[in-house]
Amino acid sequence: MSFKHLPLLGTAEIIGALNLNPQQTSAAAAFAHQLARTAWRRRAPHRSGQGYDEFAAGVPDCAWLTLFEFGALKALGRHHEALLLAAASRSAHRRGRTADG
C-alpha cells in the first residue's frame, strides 16, 4: 500500500511503538487510505470537483496518523483499543469545532 499521504516520521513512530511487521504495516496503511477515500466520496457537494489526491493532501497529518494507528491496532487484533482511539478522536474533533465556532 502507498504511504503517499501518510506523514512518514509519525508513521514510523507508530510502527516502532506497536512493533508492526510488514504485513500489519501494509494493512494499517491500506485501512487509512480506505477511510480517507470513503470520506472523499462522502464530501460536501460544494467540494465535489476536488480529486482524491487534492482531498488527501488537505487531510491534516494528525488525522492521517490517527487513521493509521486505528488500522494498526485492528491489524494487531486490538479492536477495543482501536475503538477507544476512535472515540477519543471524535470527542477531540467535536470539542475543537465547538471551540472554533
Backbone as JSON Lines, residues from 0, in Angstrom:
{"i":0,"aa":"M","n":[0.85,-1.19,0.0],"ca":[0.0,0.0,0.0],"c":[0.88,1.22,0.0]}
{"i":1,"aa":"S","n":[0.37,2.25,-0.56],"ca":[1.07,3.52,-0.68],"c":[1.12,4.26,0.65]}
{"i":2,"aa":"F","n":[2.25,4.87,0.89],"ca":[2.41,5.74,2.06],"c":[2.43,7.19,1.6]}
{"i":3,"aa":"K","n":[1.91,7.44,0.4],"ca":[2.0,8.74,-0.25],"c":[1.54,9.89,0.64]}
{"i":4,"aa":"H","n":[0.44,9.76,1.31],"ca":[-0.11,10.86,2.1],"c":[0.17,10.73,3.59]}
{"i":5,"aa":"L","n":[0.69,9.6,4.01],"ca":[0.97,9.4,5.43],"c":[2.25,10.14,5.82]}
{"i":6,"aa":"P","n":[2.22,10.88,6.94],"ca":[3.43,11.53,7.42],"c":[4.44,10.46,7.88]}
{"i":7,"aa":"L","n":[5.57,10.38,7.21],"ca":[6.48,9.24,7.41],"c":[7.07,9.17,8.81]}
{"i":8,"aa":"L","n":[7.46,10.29,9.39],"ca":[8.06,10.25,10.72],"c":[7.07,9.72,11.76]}
{"i":9,"aa":"G","n":[5.87,10.26,11.75],"ca":[4.85,9.79,12.69],"c":[4.46,8.35,12.45]}
{"i":10,"aa":"T","n":[4.37,7.98,11.18],"ca":[4.05,6.61,10.82],"c":[5.12,5.66,11.33]}
{"i":11,"aa":"A","n":[6.38,6.05,11.17],"ca":[7.49,5.22,11.65],"c":[7.44,5.07,13.17]}
{"i":12,"aa":"E","n":[7.07,6.13,13.86],"ca":[6.96,6.06,15.32],"c":[5.88,5.07,15.74]}
{"i":13,"aa":"I","n":[4.76,5.07,15.05],"ca":[3.67,4.14,15.37],"c":[4.11,2.71,15.06]}
{"i":14,"aa":"I","n":[4.78,2.52,13.94],"ca":[5.28,1.19,13.57],"c":[6.2,0.66,14.65]}
{"i":15,"aa":"G","n":[7.12,1.51,15.11],"ca":[8.05,1.1,16.15],"c":[7.37,0.86,17.49]}
{"i":16,"aa":"A","n":[6.48,1.76,17.87],"ca":[5.82,1.64,19.17],"c":[4.95,0.4,19.26]}
{"i":17,"aa":"L","n":[4.3,0.04,18.15],"ca":[3.42,-1.13,18.14],"c":[4.14,-2.38,17.65]}
{"i":18,"aa":"N","n":[5.4,-2.24,17.23],"ca":[6.2,-3.37,16.75],"c":[5.48,-4.1,15.6]}
{"i":19,"aa":"L","n":[5.08,-3.32,14.6],"ca":[4.34,-3.88,13.46],"c":[5.27,-4.6,12.5]}
{"i":20,"aa":"N","n":[4.81,-5.71,11.97],"ca":[5.55,-6.4,10.92],"c":[5.12,-5.79,9.58]}
{"i":21,"aa":"P","n":[5.78,-6.14,8.49],"ca":[5.44,-5.54,7.18],"c":[3.98,-5.75,6.76]}
{"i":22,"aa":"Q","n":[3.41,-6.91,7.05],"ca":[2.03,-7.17,6.67],"c":[1.07,-6.29,7.47]}
{"i":23,"aa":"Q","n":[1.33,-6.13,8.76],"ca":[0.49,-5.29,9.6],"c":[0.61,-3.82,9.19]}
{"i":24,"aa":"T","n":[1.83,-3.41,8.85],"ca":[2.07,-2.04,8.4],"c":[1.3,-1.77,7.12]}
{"i":25,"aa":"S","n":[1.37,-2.69,6.2],"ca":[0.65,-2.55,4.93],"c":[-0.85,-2.51,5.16]}
{"i":26,"aa":"A","n":[-1.36,-3.36,6.05],"ca":[-2.79,-3.38,6.34],"c":[-3.24,-2.07,6.97]}
{"i":27,"aa":"A","n":[-2.42,-1.51,7.86],"ca":[-2.76,-0.24,8.51],"c":[-2.77,0.9,7.5]}
{"i":28,"aa":"A","n":[-1.81,0.92,6.59],"ca":[-1.76,1.96,5.56],"c":[-2.96,1.83,4.62]}
{"i":29,"aa":"A","n":[-3.28,0.61,4.25],"ca":[-4.43,0.39,3.37],"c":[-5.72,0.84,4.05]}
{"i":30,"aa":"F","n":[-5.84,0.55,5.33],"ca":[-7.02,0.94,6.08],"c":[-7.15,2.46,6.13]}
{"i":31,"aa":"A","n":[-6.04,3.17,6.4],"ca":[-6.05,4.63,6.46],"c":[-6.51,5.21,5.12]}
{"i":32,"aa":"H","n":[-5.98,4.69,4.03],"ca":[-6.37,5.19,2.71],"c":[-7.81,4.83,2.37]}
{"i":33,"aa":"Q","n":[-8.26,3.67,2.81],"ca":[-9.65,3.27,2.57],"c":[-10.6,4.24,3.28]}
{"i":34,"aa":"L","n":[-10.31,4.59,4.53],"ca":[-11.16,5.53,5.25],"c":[-11.11,6.92,4.62]}
{"i":35,"aa":"A","n":[-9.94,7.34,4.17],"ca":[-9.82,8.64,3.52],"c":[-10.62,8.66,2.22]}
{"i":36,"aa":"R","n":[-10.56,7.58,1.46],"ca":[-11.34,7.52,0.21],"c":[-12.85,7.55,0.5]}
{"i":37,"aa":"T","n":[-13.26,6.89,1.58],"ca":[-14.67,6.93,1.96],"c":[-15.08,8.36,2.31]}
{"i":38,"aa":"A","n":[-14.25,9.06,3.06],"ca":[-14.54,10.46,3.39],"c":[-14.58,11.31,2.13]}
{"i":39,"aa":"W","n":[-13.68,11.05,1.2],"ca":[-13.65,11.8,-0.07],"c":[-14.95,11.6,-0.85]}
{"i":40,"aa":"R","n":[-15.41,10.35,-0.9],"ca":[-16.66,10.06,-1.64],"c":[-17.87,10.7,-0.96]}
{"i":41,"aa":"R","n":[-17.81,10.92,0.35],"ca":[-18.94,11.48,1.09],"c":[-18.81,12.99,1.35]}
{"i":42,"aa":"R","n":[-17.86,13.63,0.71],"ca":[-17.61,15.05,0.99],"c":[-18.79,15.92,0.58]}
{"i":43,"aa":"A","n":[-18.77,17.14,1.07],"ca":[-19.85,18.08,0.81],"c":[-19.97,18.38,-0.68]}
{"i":44,"aa":"P","n":[-21.19,18.65,-1.16],"ca":[-21.41,18.9,-2.59],"c":[-20.58,20.06,-3.14]}
{"i":45,"aa":"H","n":[-20.32,21.08,-2.34],"ca":[-19.54,22.22,-2.85],"c":[-18.08,21.86,-3.09]}
{"i":46,"aa":"R","n":[-17.65,20.7,-2.63],"ca":[-16.27,20.26,-2.86],"c":[-16.2,19.09,-3.83]}
{"i":47,"aa":"S","n":[-17.28,18.85,-4.55],"ca":[-17.36,17.66,-5.4],"c":[-16.4,17.67,-6.58]}
{"i":48,"aa":"G","n":[-15.86,18.82,-6.96],"ca":[-14.92,18.88,-8.07],"c":[-13.5,18.53,-7.66]}
{"i":49,"aa":"Q","n":[-13.3,18.29,-6.4],"ca":[-11.97,18.02,-5.87],"c":[-11.61,16.54,-6.08]}
{"i":50,"aa":"G","n":[-10.42,16.29,-6.64],"ca":[-9.96,14.92,-6.82],"c":[-9.45,14.33,-5.51]}
{"i":51,"aa":"Y","n":[-9.27,13.0,-5.5],"ca":[-8.83,12.35,-4.27],"c":[-7.48,12.86,-3.8]}
{"i":52,"aa":"D","n":[-6.51,13.0,-4.71],"ca":[-5.17,13.44,-4.28],"c":[-5.22,14.83,-3.67]}
{"i":53,"aa":"E","n":[-6.03,15.72,-4.23],"ca":[-6.17,17.06,-3.67],"c":[-6.82,16.99,-2.28]}
{"i":54,"aa":"F","n":[-7.86,16.17,-2.17],"ca":[-8.52,15.98,-0.88],"c":[-7.54,15.41,0.14]}
{"i":55,"aa":"A","n":[-6.83,14.34,-0.23],"ca":[-5.91,13.67,0.68],"c":[-4.78,14.6,1.13]}
{"i":56,"aa":"A","n":[-4.34,15.46,0.24],"ca":[-3.27,16.4,0.6],"c":[-3.75,17.4,1.64]}
{"i":57,"aa":"G","n":[-5.05,17.64,1.7],"ca":[-5.61,18.58,2.66],"c":[-5.96,17.97,4.01]}
{"i":58,"aa":"V","n":[-5.85,16.65,4.11],"ca":[-6.13,15.98,5.39],"c":[-4.95,16.27,6.33]}
{"i":59,"aa":"P","n":[-5.22,16.77,7.54],"ca":[-4.13,17.09,8.47],"c":[-3.32,15.84,8.83]}
{"i":60,"aa":"D","n":[-2.03,16.06,9.09],"ca":[-1.15,14.95,9.47],"c":[-1.68,14.18,10.67]}
{"i":61,"aa":"C","n":[-2.22,14.9,11.66],"ca":[-2.71,14.22,12.85],"c":[-3.86,13.26,12.51]}
{"i":62,"aa":"A","n":[-4.69,13.62,11.53],"ca":[-5.79,12.75,11.12],"c":[-5.25,11.5,10.42]}
{"i":63,"aa":"W","n":[-4.26,11.69,9.53],"ca":[-3.64,10.53,8.87],"c":[-3.05,9.59,9.9]}
{"i":64,"aa":"L","n":[-2.37,10.13,10.91],"ca":[-1.73,9.29,11.92],"c":[-2.78,8.55,12.75]}
{"i":65,"aa":"T","n":[-3.89,9.22,13.04],"ca":[-4.96,8.55,13.78],"c":[-5.55,7.41,12.96]}
{"i":66,"aa":"L","n":[-5.78,7.66,11.67],"ca":[-6.3,6.61,10.8],"c":[-5.33,5.43,10.72]}
{"i":67,"aa":"F","n":[-4.03,5.74,10.59],"ca":[-3.03,4.68,10.51],"c":[-2.96,3.89,11.81]}
{"i":68,"aa":"E","n":[-2.96,4.59,12.95],"ca":[-2.88,3.89,14.23],"c":[-4.12,3.03,14.47]}
{"i":69,"aa":"F","n":[-5.29,3.55,14.09],"ca":[-6.52,2.77,14.2],"c":[-6.38,1.47,13.4]}
{"i":70,"aa":"G","n":[-5.94,1.61,12.15],"ca":[-5.74,0.42,11.31],"c":[-4.72,-0.54,11.87]}
{"i":71,"aa":"A","n":[-3.66,0.01,12.46],"ca":[-2.61,-0.83,13.05],"c":[-3.15,-1.61,14.24]}
{"i":72,"aa":"L","n":[-3.91,-0.94,15.09],"ca":[-4.49,-1.64,16.25],"c":[-5.44,-2.74,15.8]}
{"i":73,"aa":"K","n":[-6.22,-2.48,14.76],"ca":[-7.11,-3.51,14.24],"c":[-6.31,-4.67,13.66]}
{"i":74,"aa":"A","n":[-5.21,-4.36,12.96],"ca":[-4.37,-5.41,12.38],"c":[-3.74,-6.28,13.47]}
{"i":75,"aa":"L","n":[-3.53,-5.7,14.64],"ca":[-2.96,-6.45,15.77],"c":[-4.03,-7.2,16.56]}
{"i":76,"aa":"G","n":[-5.3,-7.02,16.17],"ca":[-6.38,-7.67,16.9],"c":[-6.79,-6.93,18.16]}
{"i":77,"aa":"R","n":[-6.35,-5.71,18.29],"ca":[-6.63,-4.91,19.49],"c":[-7.82,-3.98,19.18]}
{"i":78,"aa":"H","n":[-8.94,-4.6,18.9],"ca":[-10.13,-3.89,18.44],"c":[-10.67,-2.91,19.48]}
{"i":79,"aa":"H","n":[-10.67,-3.32,20.75],"ca":[-11.19,-2.44,21.8],"c":[-10.36,-1.16,21.88]}
{"i":80,"aa":"E","n":[-9.04,-1.29,21.82],"ca":[-8.18,-0.11,21.85],"c":[-8.41,0.78,20.62]}
{"i":81,"aa":"A","n":[-8.65,0.15,19.48],"ca":[-8.93,0.92,18.26],"c":[-10.22,1.73,18.43]}
{"i":82,"aa":"L","n":[-11.23,1.1,19.02],"ca":[-12.49,1.8,19.23],"c":[-12.33,2.94,20.24]}
{"i":83,"aa":"L","n":[-11.52,2.74,21.27],"ca":[-11.25,3.81,22.23],"c":[-10.54,4.98,21.55]}
{"i":84,"aa":"L","n":[-9.58,4.67,20.69],"ca":[-8.88,5.71,19.94],"c":[-9.85,6.49,19.06]}
{"i":85,"aa":"A","n":[-10.74,5.8,18.38],"ca":[-11.72,6.46,17.51],"c":[-12.64,7.36,18.33]}
{"i":86,"aa":"A","n":[-13.09,6.87,19.47],"ca":[-13.99,7.67,20.32],"c":[-13.27,8.91,20.83]}
{"i":87,"aa":"A","n":[-12.03,8.76,21.25],"ca":[-11.27,9.92,21.74],"c":[-11.03,10.92,20.62]}
{"i":88,"aa":"S","n":[-10.75,10.43,19.44],"ca":[-10.53,11.31,18.3],"c":[-11.79,12.09,17.95]}
{"i":89,"aa":"R","n":[-12.92,11.4,17.92],"ca":[-14.2,12.08,17.63],"c":[-14.5,13.13,18.68]}
{"i":90,"aa":"S","n":[-14.27,12.79,19.94],"ca":[-14.53,13.72,21.03],"c":[-13.65,14.97,20.9]}
{"i":91,"aa":"A","n":[-12.38,14.77,20.63],"ca":[-11.46,15.9,20.48],"c":[-11.84,16.75,19.27]}
{"i":92,"aa":"H","n":[-12.26,16.11,18.2],"ca":[-12.66,16.83,16.99],"c":[-13.9,17.69,17.26]}
{"i":93,"aa":"R","n":[-14.86,17.11,17.96],"ca":[-16.08,17.86,18.3],"c":[-15.76,19.04,19.2]}
{"i":94,"aa":"R","n":[-14.9,18.85,20.19],"ca":[-14.51,19.95,21.08],"c":[-13.8,21.04,20.3]}
{"i":95,"aa":"G","n":[-12.96,20.65,19.36],"ca":[-12.23,21.62,18.53],"c":[-13.18,22.45,17.69]}
{"i":96,"aa":"R","n":[-14.17,21.81,17.1],"ca":[-15.16,22.55,16.29],"c":[-16.01,23.46,17.16]}
{"i":97,"aa":"T","n":[-16.36,23.01,18.36],"ca":[-17.16,23.83,19.25],"c":[-16.37,25.05,19.71]}
{"i":98,"aa":"A","n":[-15.1,24.87,19.99],"ca":[-14.26,25.99,20.44],"c":[-14.05,27.0,19.32]}
{"i":99,"aa":"D","n":[-13.96,26.52,18.07],"ca":[-13.75,27.42,16.92],"c":[-15.02,28.18,16.58]}
{"i":100,"aa":"G","n":[-16.18,27.58,16.82],"ca":[-17.45,28.15,16.4],"c":[-17.94,29.16,17.34]}
